[in-house]
């Protein structure tokens, strides 16, 4: 880093500072004293506020930065462009605005950087409005309890750990265990079920090839029209990685504040914390008493608190957040995972062992939890999934216990076999989210023992046959069930219907 003290600066630079010190301009103009690693130190600018935009006059043209460290005579500013153009002695002035990004419907279907500049080769984006990157969260009185479901289309989540609109549900696990896959399937399901929910996907330090593949897939699935992708790559400066989640949130809040519903995915906040730490060290920011963990708690809490279900007075819009955190060797007790767990309303834990056993999505029934989703779950799914989580947890315990002994009583054997069928049922290939009636019919058939005669290996085939038969012969009844307000109980018409079809299907798979 080119670290030149003020006394060692050239004569011209010393004169510039002397003029600043004696004139009124000292309040709103300044001069760069040293620069390096994406950070410029500016003498002067006493009027500057936190996150205010500064304009540095370089020989190649103006370069923007934003103020992050405010000291008595000096400011630490993070550059939003390349630092190669900025040199000591460059003049700096306040732009008079806090850092903001373009927001609005015009961003839908586009891939942009955290400053709203297009990355997809399309036309420049012109919006009528701009949103603040840093903004206070809505207060308690402006919120409403989470009561509407946000269906992911993934049976194990919608049945056991349901997510409601306005909730913050953490997706956590080791790398390459299917965390992003869950987020992408949730986005696809919003389009397939025509929920009207706008998706905002924030890629923090992700490979550009991965982002390109994701965008291509979203286009294939017809989801891109209602999606905004905010992309940063590992080669981008730390400032852009730091800004990405805040910029994505500002874009999402536009829809929330206009009575619509949005879903934001932060992929992933571990890289965000690393980028922030890099900036803190470069700015020579003295850490607080708790140092990095306390800093990062504030970093992520002020971000995630902006997700909310708004009150009717504010338009009843919602912003649902799915932050992603990467763990090391399944350690959820490390400080970044525990920080985000304590901020969010539940977590979906991806277990590496399950992933390698071929159980995908590899969701741990024991460590995952949803703290508010049950209130937002549809009556239909709720009526069939009451004992699902407990049954699955008990089965995993029994299965590990049973492998040490062969003499099992009849009830235990039956429970293990039912658990094996449930586990098989909850396996779901990527890009194939299921609707409410498909989930309910599948769980009901296995829970009621209608597939007990079907070999475990053929459960998925039996499920497909059941759903195909119901869709073909009872489309009207299934459409009614798909509204989510009917309960599938033993004596209900829908239960009798599923019972009859499942029994007929099971006979074709008996050994």
PDB file of N, CA and C in Angstrom, residues 15-27 43:
ATOM      1  N   UNK A  15       0.615  22.531   0.145  1.00  0.00           N
ATOM      2  CA  UNK A  15      -0.056  23.817  -0.087  1.00  0.00           C
ATOM      3  C   UNK A  15      -1.579  23.635  -0.171  1.00  0.00           C
ATOM      4  N   UNK A  16      -1.996  22.539  -0.837  1.00  0.00           N
ATOM      5  CA  UNK A  16      -3.438  22.272  -0.975  1.00  0.00           C
ATOM      6  C   UNK A  16      -4.083  22.089   0.395  1.00  0.00           C
ATOM      7  N   UNK A  17      -3.388  21.345   1.283  1.00  0.00           N
ATOM      8  CA  UNK A  17      -3.923  21.110   2.631  1.00  0.00           C
ATOM      9  C   UNK A  17      -3.938  22.410   3.425  1.00  0.00           C
ATOM     10  N   UNK A  18      -2.864  23.226   3.243  1.00  0.00           N
ATOM     11  CA  UNK A  18      -2.798  24.507   3.960  1.00  0.00           C
ATOM     12  C   UNK A  18      -3.968  25.400   3.552  1.00  0.00           C
ATOM     13  N   UNK A  19      -4.282  25.416   2.249  1.00  0.00           N
ATOM     14  CA  UNK A  19      -5.412  26.221   1.774  1.00  0.00           C
ATOM     15  C   UNK A  19      -6.719  25.724   2.371  1.00  0.00           C
ATOM     16  N   UNK A  20      -6.852  24.400   2.463  1.00  0.00           N
ATOM     17  CA  UNK A  20      -8.064  23.819   3.056  1.00  0.00           C
ATOM     18  C   UNK A  20      -8.202  24.254   4.507  1.00  0.00           C
ATOM     19  N   UNK A  21      -7.057  24.185   5.236  1.00  0.00           N
ATOM     20  CA  UNK A  21      -7.088  24.488   6.668  1.00  0.00           C
ATOM     21  C   UNK A  21      -7.478  25.938   6.947  1.00  0.00           C
ATOM     22  N   UNK A  22      -7.155  26.840   5.998  1.00  0.00           N
ATOM     23  CA  UNK A  22      -7.431  28.259   6.264  1.00  0.00           C
ATOM     24  C   UNK A  22      -8.772  28.720   5.696  1.00  0.00           C
ATOM     25  N   UNK A  23      -9.296  27.994   4.716  1.00  0.00           N
ATOM     26  CA  UNK A  23     -10.539  28.440   4.067  1.00  0.00           C
ATOM     27  C   UNK A  23     -11.770  27.705   4.548  1.00  0.00           C
ATOM     28  N   UNK A  24     -12.951  28.218   4.145  1.00  0.00           N
ATOM     29  CA  UNK A  24     -14.220  27.601   4.500  1.00  0.00           C
ATOM     30  C   UNK A  24     -14.433  26.285   3.753  1.00  0.00           C
ATOM     31  N   UNK A  25     -13.726  26.106   2.633  1.00  0.00           N
ATOM     32  CA  UNK A  25     -13.912  24.908   1.822  1.00  0.00           C
ATOM     33  C   UNK A  25     -13.557  23.629   2.570  1.00  0.00           C
ATOM     34  N   UNK A  26     -12.846  23.769   3.682  1.00  0.00           N
ATOM     35  CA  UNK A  26     -12.397  22.610   4.455  1.00  0.00           C
ATOM     36  C   UNK A  26     -13.570  21.693   4.824  1.00  0.00           C
ATOM     37  N   UNK A  27     -14.769  22.300   4.983  1.00  0.00           N
ATOM     38  CA  UNK A  27     -15.925  21.513   5.400  1.00  0.00           C
ATOM     39  C   UNK A  27     -16.391  20.556   4.305  1.00  0.00           C
ATOM     40  N   UNK A  43      -7.935  13.997   3.680  1.00  0.00           N
ATOM     41  CA  UNK A  43      -7.793  15.057   4.676  1.00  0.00           C
ATOM     42  C   UNK A  43      -8.857  16.106   4.388  1.00  0.00           C
TER      43      UNK A  43
END
